[in-house]
Coordinates of C-alpha atoms in Angstrom, one line a residue:
X1 CA 46.0 51.5 -34.3
X2 CA 46.2 54.9 -32.8
X3 CA 43.4 55.9 -30.4
X4 CA 42.1 59.3 -31.2
X5 CA 42.1 61.7 -28.2
X6 CA 38.6 62.6 -27.0
X7 CA 37.1 59.4 -28.5
X8 CA 35.2 56.8 -26.5
X9 CA 38.1 54.4 -26.8
X10 CA 40.5 56.9 -25.2
X11 CA 38.3 57.1 -22.1
X12 CA 38.3 53.4 -21.4
X13 CA 40.7 52.1 -18.8
X14 CA 42.2 49.1 -20.5
X15 CA 44.5 48.5 -17.5
X16 CA 41.5 47.4 -15.6
X17 CA 40.0 45.3 -18.4
X18 CA 43.1 43.3 -19.2
X19 CA 43.7 41.5 -15.9
X20 CA 39.9 41.0 -15.7
X21 CA 40.0 39.3 -19.1
X22 CA 42.9 37.1 -18.2
X23 CA 41.1 36.0 -15.0
X24 CA 38.0 35.2 -17.0
X25 CA 40.0 33.1 -19.5
X26 CA 41.6 31.2 -16.6
X27 CA 38.1 30.7 -15.2
X28 CA 36.8 29.2 -18.4
X29 CA 39.8 26.8 -18.6
X30 CA 39.4 25.8 -14.9
X31 CA 35.7 25.2 -15.3
X32 CA 36.4 23.1 -18.4
X33 CA 38.8 20.9 -16.4
X34 CA 36.5 20.6 -13.4
X35 CA 33.5 19.7 -15.6
X36 CA 35.5 17.3 -17.8
X37 CA 36.5 15.3 -14.7
X38 CA 33.2 15.4 -12.8
X39 CA 30.5 15.8 -15.5
X40 CA 32.0 14.6 -18.8
X41 CA 28.6 14.4 -20.5
X42 CA 27.8 18.1 -19.7
X43 CA 31.0 19.8 -20.7
X44 CA 29.6 21.8 -23.7
X45 CA 26.5 22.8 -21.7
X46 CA 28.3 24.0 -18.5
X47 CA 31.2 25.7 -20.2
X48 CA 28.8 27.3 -22.8
X49 CA 26.8 28.7 -19.9
X50 CA 29.9 30.2 -18.4
X51 CA 30.8 31.9 -21.6
X52 CA 27.3 33.1 -22.0
X53 CA 27.3 34.6 -18.5
X54 CA 30.6 36.3 -19.2
X55 CA 29.2 37.8 -22.4
X56 CA 26.1 39.0 -20.6
X57 CA 28.1 40.5 -17.7
X58 CA 30.5 42.2 -20.2
X59 CA 27.5 43.8 -22.0
X60 CA 26.1 45.1 -18.7
X61 CA 29.6 46.3 -17.6
X62 CA 29.9 48.2 -20.9
X63 CA 26.5 49.9 -20.3
X64 CA 27.3 50.7 -16.7
X65 CA 30.5 52.4 -17.8
X66 CA 28.5 55.1 -19.5
X67 CA 26.5 55.9 -16.3
X68 CA 27.1 59.5 -15.3
X69 CA 27.7 60.4 -11.7
X70 CA 24.4 62.2 -11.5
X71 CA 22.4 59.3 -13.0
X72 CA 24.0 56.7 -10.7
X73 CA 23.4 58.9 -7.6
X74 CA 19.7 59.3 -8.5
X75 CA 19.0 55.6 -9.2
X76 CA 20.9 54.3 -6.2
X77 CA 17.9 54.1 -3.8
X78 CA 15.9 52.3 -6.5
X79 CA 18.7 49.8 -7.0
X80 CA 18.9 49.2 -3.2
X81 CA 15.1 48.6 -2.9
X82 CA 15.2 46.4 -6.0
X83 CA 18.0 44.3 -4.4
X84 CA 16.0 43.9 -1.2
X85 CA 13.0 42.8 -3.1
X86 CA 15.0 40.2 -5.0
X87 CA 16.4 38.9 -1.8
X88 CA 12.9 38.0 -0.6
X89 CA 12.3 35.7 -3.5
X90 CA 14.5 32.7 -2.3
X91 CA 12.4 32.5 0.8
X92 CA 9.4 31.4 -1.4
X93 CA 11.0 30.1 -4.6
X94 CA 13.7 27.6 -3.7
X95 CA 14.8 24.0 -4.3
X96 CA 14.5 21.8 -1.2
X97 CA 17.2 19.5 -2.6
X98 CA 19.6 22.4 -3.0
X99 CA 18.8 23.7 0.5
X100 CA 19.6 20.2 1.9
X101 CA 22.9 20.1 0.1
X102 CA 24.1 23.6 0.7
X103 CA 22.4 24.4 4.0
X104 CA 21.2 27.8 2.7
X105 CA 18.1 29.0 1.0
X106 CA 19.7 31.7 -1.1
X107 CA 19.0 30.6 -4.7
X108 CA 15.8 31.4 -6.7
X109 CA 14.4 28.2 -8.1
X110 CA 11.2 28.0 -10.2
X111 CA 9.8 24.8 -11.6
X112 CA 13.0 22.9 -10.7
X113 CA 15.2 25.4 -12.6
X114 CA 17.7 27.3 -10.5
X115 CA 17.8 30.9 -11.9
X116 CA 20.1 33.2 -9.8
X117 CA 21.4 34.2 -6.4
X118 CA 19.9 37.6 -5.5
X119 CA 22.5 38.4 -2.8
X120 CA 25.3 38.6 -5.4
X121 CA 23.5 41.5 -7.1
X122 CA 22.6 43.0 -3.7
X123 CA 26.3 43.3 -2.9
X124 CA 26.7 45.9 -5.7
X125 CA 23.5 47.8 -4.8
X126 CA 24.6 47.8 -1.2
X127 CA 28.0 49.2 -2.0
X128 CA 26.6 52.0 -4.1
X129 CA 23.9 52.8 -1.4
X130 CA 26.5 52.9 1.3
X131 CA 28.7 55.3 -0.8
X132 CA 25.7 57.6 -1.3
X133 CA 24.9 57.7 2.5
X134 CA 28.5 58.5 3.4
X135 CA 28.9 61.3 0.9
X136 CA 25.5 62.8 1.8
X137 CA 26.5 62.7 5.5
X138 CA 29.8 64.3 4.8
X139 CA 28.2 67.1 2.8
X140 CA 25.7 67.7 5.6
X141 CA 28.3 67.5 8.4
X142 CA 31.6 68.8 7.1
X143 CA 32.9 69.1 10.7
X144 CA 32.8 65.8 12.6
X145 CA 33.1 64.6 16.2
X146 CA 32.5 61.4 18.0
X147 CA 28.7 61.9 18.2
X148 CA 28.6 62.5 14.4
X149 CA 30.6 59.4 13.8
X150 CA 28.2 57.3 15.8
X151 CA 25.3 58.9 13.9
X152 CA 27.0 57.9 10.6
X153 CA 27.6 54.4 11.8
X154 CA 23.9 54.3 12.8
X155 CA 22.8 55.3 9.3
X156 CA 25.0 52.7 7.7
X157 CA 23.8 50.0 10.1
X158 CA 20.2 50.8 9.3
X159 CA 21.1 50.3 5.6
X160 CA 22.7 47.0 6.5
X161 CA 20.2 45.6 8.9
X162 CA 17.5 44.6 6.4
X163 CA 20.1 42.6 4.4
X164 CA 21.3 40.8 7.5
X165 CA 17.7 39.9 8.4
X166 CA 17.1 38.4 5.0
X167 CA 20.4 36.6 5.0
X168 CA 19.4 35.2 8.5
X169 CA 16.2 33.8 7.0
X170 CA 18.2 32.4 4.1
X171 CA 20.8 30.9 6.6
X172 CA 23.6 32.2 4.4
X173 CA 26.4 33.0 6.9
X174 CA 29.1 33.1 4.2
X175 CA 27.4 36.0 2.3
X176 CA 26.7 37.8 5.5
X177 CA 30.5 37.8 6.2
X178 CA 31.0 39.4 2.8
X179 CA 28.6 42.2 3.6
X180 CA 30.3 42.6 7.0
X181 CA 33.7 43.0 5.3
X182 CA 32.2 45.7 2.9
X183 CA 30.7 47.5 5.9
X184 CA 33.9 47.5 7.8
X185 CA 36.0 48.7 4.9
X186 CA 33.6 51.6 4.0
X187 CA 33.3 52.7 7.7
X188 CA 37.1 52.6 8.0
X189 CA 37.5 54.9 4.9
X190 CA 34.6 57.2 5.9
X191 CA 36.9 58.9 8.5
X192 CA 35.3 57.5 11.6
X193 CA 37.5 58.1 14.7
X194 CA 39.9 55.5 15.8
X195 CA 38.5 56.0 19.3
X196 CA 35.5 54.0 17.9
X197 CA 37.3 51.7 15.5
X198 CA 40.0 50.3 17.9
X199 CA 37.5 49.2 20.6
X200 CA 35.2 47.7 17.9
X201 CA 38.1 45.7 16.4
X202 CA 39.2 44.5 19.8
X203 CA 35.6 43.5 20.6
X204 CA 35.4 41.6 17.3
X205 CA 38.6 39.7 18.0
X206 CA 37.5 38.9 21.5
X207 CA 34.2 37.5 20.2
X208 CA 36.0 35.3 17.6
X209 CA 38.4 34.0 20.3
X210 CA 35.4 33.3 22.7
X211 CA 33.6 31.5 19.9
X212 CA 36.6 29.3 19.2
X213 CA 37.1 28.5 22.9
X214 CA 33.5 27.5 23.2
X215 CA 33.6 25.5 20.0
X216 CA 36.7 23.5 21.2
X217 CA 35.4 23.0 24.8
X218 CA 33.7 19.7 25.7
X219 CA 30.0 19.9 24.7
X220 CA 30.7 23.3 23.0
X221 CA 29.3 22.3 19.7
X222 CA 26.1 21.0 21.4
X223 CA 25.6 24.4 23.1
X224 CA 26.2 26.2 19.8
X225 CA 23.7 23.9 18.0
X226 CA 21.1 24.6 20.7
X227 CA 21.7 28.3 20.3
X228 CA 20.8 28.0 16.6
X229 CA 24.0 27.2 14.8
X230 CA 23.3 24.8 11.9
X231 CA 24.9 21.3 11.7
X232 CA 26.6 22.1 8.3
X233 CA 28.2 25.2 9.8
X234 CA 29.6 23.2 12.7
X235 CA 30.9 20.5 10.2
X236 CA 32.7 23.2 8.2
X237 CA 34.5 24.6 11.2
X238 CA 35.4 21.0 12.3
X239 CA 36.8 20.4 8.9
X240 CA 38.9 23.5 9.1
X241 CA 40.3 22.7 12.5
X242 CA 41.1 19.1 11.7
X243 CA 40.5 18.3 8.0
X244 CA 41.7 14.7 8.1
X245 CA 39.9 13.6 11.3
X246 CA 36.8 12.6 9.4
X247 CA 38.2 12.6 5.9
X248 CA 35.8 9.9 4.7
X249 CA 32.7 11.8 5.9
X250 CA 32.1 15.3 7.1
X251 CA 35.6 16.7 6.3
X252 CA 35.9 14.9 3.0
X253 CA 35.8 18.0 0.8
X254 CA 38.4 19.9 2.8
X255 CA 40.7 16.9 3.0
X256 CA 40.5 16.2 -0.8
X257 CA 41.1 19.9 -1.5
X258 CA 44.4 19.9 0.5
X259 CA 45.6 16.7 -1.1
X260 CA 44.8 18.0 -4.6
X261 CA 46.6 21.3 -4.2
X262 CA 49.6 19.5 -2.5
X263 CA 49.8 17.0 -5.4
X264 CA 50.2 19.9 -7.9
X265 CA 53.6 20.7 -6.5
X266 CA 55.5 23.5 -8.1
X267 CA 54.3 23.4 -11.7
X268 CA 51.2 21.1 -11.5
X269 CA 50.2 17.8 -13.0
X270 CA 49.4 19.3 -16.4
X271 CA 46.2 20.6 -18.1
X272 CA 43.1 18.6 -17.5
X273 CA 44.8 16.1 -15.2
X274 CA 43.1 15.0 -11.9
X275 CA 43.4 12.0 -9.7
X276 CA 40.8 13.1 -7.0
X277 CA 37.1 13.7 -6.6
X278 CA 36.3 17.0 -5.0
X279 CA 32.7 18.1 -4.5
X280 CA 31.6 21.3 -6.3
X281 CA 35.1 21.7 -7.6
X282 CA 33.8 23.8 -10.5
X283 CA 32.4 26.4 -8.1
X284 CA 33.5 27.0 -4.5
X285 CA 36.6 24.8 -4.8
X286 CA 37.8 26.0 -8.2
X287 CA 41.2 26.9 -6.8
X288 CA 41.9 23.2 -6.3
X289 CA 41.8 22.8 -10.1
X290 CA 44.4 25.6 -10.5
X291 CA 46.6 24.1 -7.8
X292 CA 46.4 20.6 -9.1
X293 CA 46.8 21.4 -12.8
X294 CA 49.2 24.3 -12.7
X295 CA 50.8 24.0 -9.2
X296 CA 52.2 26.7 -7.0
X297 CA 53.3 28.8 -10.0
X298 CA 49.7 28.8 -11.4
X299 CA 48.3 29.8 -8.0
X300 CA 50.8 32.7 -7.9
X301 CA 49.8 33.9 -11.3
X302 CA 46.2 34.0 -10.4
X303 CA 46.9 35.8 -7.1
X304 CA 49.2 38.2 -9.0
X305 CA 46.5 39.0 -11.5
X306 CA 44.1 39.8 -8.7
X307 CA 46.6 42.2 -7.1
X308 CA 47.3 43.8 -10.4
X309 CA 43.5 44.3 -11.0
X310 CA 43.1 45.8 -7.5
X311 CA 46.2 48.1 -8.0
X312 CA 44.8 49.4 -11.2
X313 CA 41.4 50.0 -9.6
X314 CA 43.1 51.9 -6.8
X315 CA 45.0 54.0 -9.3
X316 CA 41.8 54.8 -11.2
X317 CA 40.2 55.8 -7.9
X318 CA 43.0 58.2 -7.0
X319 CA 42.8 59.8 -10.5
X320 CA 39.0 60.3 -10.4
X321 CA 39.1 62.5 -7.3
X322 CA 35.4 61.9 -6.8
X323 CA 34.2 61.0 -3.3
X324 CA 31.1 59.1 -4.5
X325 CA 33.2 56.9 -6.8
X326 CA 35.9 56.5 -4.2
X327 CA 33.6 54.9 -1.7
X328 CA 32.1 52.7 -4.5
X329 CA 35.5 51.5 -5.5
X330 CA 36.4 50.9 -1.8
X331 CA 33.4 48.8 -1.2
X332 CA 34.0 46.8 -4.4
X333 CA 37.7 46.2 -3.6
X334 CA 36.8 45.1 -0.1
X335 CA 34.3 42.6 -1.6
X336 CA 36.9 41.3 -4.0
X337 CA 39.6 41.0 -1.3
X338 CA 37.3 39.1 1.0
X339 CA 36.1 36.7 -1.7
X340 CA 39.7 36.0 -2.8
X341 CA 41.1 35.6 0.7
X342 CA 38.2 33.4 1.9
X343 CA 38.0 31.2 -1.2
X344 CA 41.7 30.5 -1.5
X345 CA 42.1 30.4 2.3
X346 CA 39.3 27.8 2.5
X347 CA 40.8 25.7 -0.4
X348 CA 44.2 25.7 1.3
X349 CA 43.0 25.1 4.8
X350 CA 43.7 28.5 6.2
X351 CA 40.0 29.4 6.7
X352 CA 36.8 27.5 7.1
X353 CA 34.6 26.7 4.1
X354 CA 31.8 29.3 3.5
X355 CA 30.7 28.6 0.0
X356 CA 32.0 31.9 -1.4
X357 CA 33.0 31.8 -5.1
X358 CA 36.4 32.9 -6.5
X359 CA 35.7 36.2 -8.5
X360 CA 35.7 35.8 -12.3
X361 CA 36.8 32.2 -12.1
X362 CA 34.2 30.1 -10.2
X363 CA 31.4 28.7 -12.3
X364 CA 28.1 30.6 -11.6
X365 CA 26.2 33.2 -13.5
X366 CA 25.1 35.5 -10.6
X367 CA 28.7 35.9 -9.3
X368 CA 30.2 36.4 -12.8
X369 CA 27.6 39.0 -13.8
X370 CA 27.6 40.9 -10.5
X371 CA 31.4 41.1 -10.5
X372 CA 31.5 42.4 -14.0
X373 CA 28.9 45.0 -13.2
X374 CA 31.3 46.0 -10.4
X375 CA 34.1 46.3 -12.9
X376 CA 31.8 48.4 -15.0
X377 CA 31.4 50.9 -12.1
X378 CA 35.1 51.2 -11.8
X379 CA 35.3 51.8 -15.6
X380 CA 32.6 54.4 -15.3
X381 CA 34.7 56.2 -12.7
X382 CA 37.6 56.3 -15.1
X383 CA 35.4 57.1 -18.1
X384 CA 33.7 60.1 -16.3
X385 CA 37.1 61.4 -15.2
X386 CA 38.5 61.4 -18.8
X387 CA 35.2 62.8 -20.1
X388 CA 35.4 65.8 -17.7
X389 CA 39.1 66.3 -18.6
X390 CA 38.2 66.3 -22.3
X391 CA 35.4 68.9 -21.7
X392 CA 37.9 71.0 -19.7
X393 CA 40.5 70.9 -22.4
X394 CA 37.8 71.7 -25.0
X395 CA 36.7 74.7 -23.1
X396 CA 40.3 75.8 -22.6
X397 CA 40.9 75.6 -26.4
X398 CA 37.6 77.4 -27.1
X399 CA 38.6 80.3 -24.7
X400 CA 42.0 80.4 -26.2
X401 CA 40.6 80.8 -29.7
X402 CA 38.3 83.6 -28.6
X403 CA 41.2 85.4 -26.9
X404 CA 43.3 85.1 -30.1
X405 CA 40.5 86.5 -32.2
X406 CA 40.1 89.4 -29.9
X407 CA 43.8 90.2 -30.1
X408 CA 43.8 89.9 -33.9
X409 CA 40.7 92.2 -34.2
X410 CA 42.6 94.9 -32.4

């Protein structure tokens, strides 16, 4: 079927939709396997929920695609304030049982029913708000110097501070790291001088090295615990450093994950095959399902789809030539990259566990819907670009017709 030029279909970027669709299908299959192994009596319910969340996210992404640049710019502060308001809710409406098992108070639970994780939606609001601040600043100060760069960083930090305070109350370090990655990526692209960036990067590396030295030193974990570090966070870092030392207790999840992925070999054990029990395999540890069932090849396919999706997003960003959308796409891509790198890195033992889901694949409504809204923003960028091109061509044809008529009238 030929797509008519100037129609809605011709303005949709299918090169972004297709890899997203394949990742979602892989996610449904992976969740089915995980639930079949761990909760065989709830397969229809849990897989059905995943499909329902995907459908809802797709509808929202479709609606967001039609947002004009002007409308998105105007509603951004409202979205940011709404996001902050939602992030307050888990502090009052939460499940004590869930808090004990996860160590974080980041889900809204009412009457025993866990509804959603506000910080997932806040990521999107935060990205759009940061993009608006950067563009507004650049318009106000077209000529920049070190002082102006520090001023911009100050504005962005003020936007970020309330989120970090709320995440601190929620004790959600993993999500805080995601916001930090978004912040770093957007600051880097905003044109801040390397005279600021290089010392900041070196300081960050020094702090990480100092933390690890303290953690590994005799009595270091006790000092960190006394300073406010939670026990579950200490256990996760311990599991990362030596996953098999306490494989029957605190490092059980990490050890089982490594064994499962290793057992998959090159091509995997086969669909819906598993010999191991891995806690929350349907969510944070979903990559173990892919590694165990489809092996190294399956893992490469998933990573390849992610890189294809990010490449197509970058291409759409370059074509749009719109600074506001460029920063939105940058923030979203940074968010995706951090999620992918951290989740797969944690499952394979490269990084500590942080409870961060794998985009479009892990089971969970908040993550699926928020990520699809992000895809909708990228599609909006492409849609608005094609729409402006169609209007330009239409005006060009109209002016050409008038010119011809004038010539003919003579």
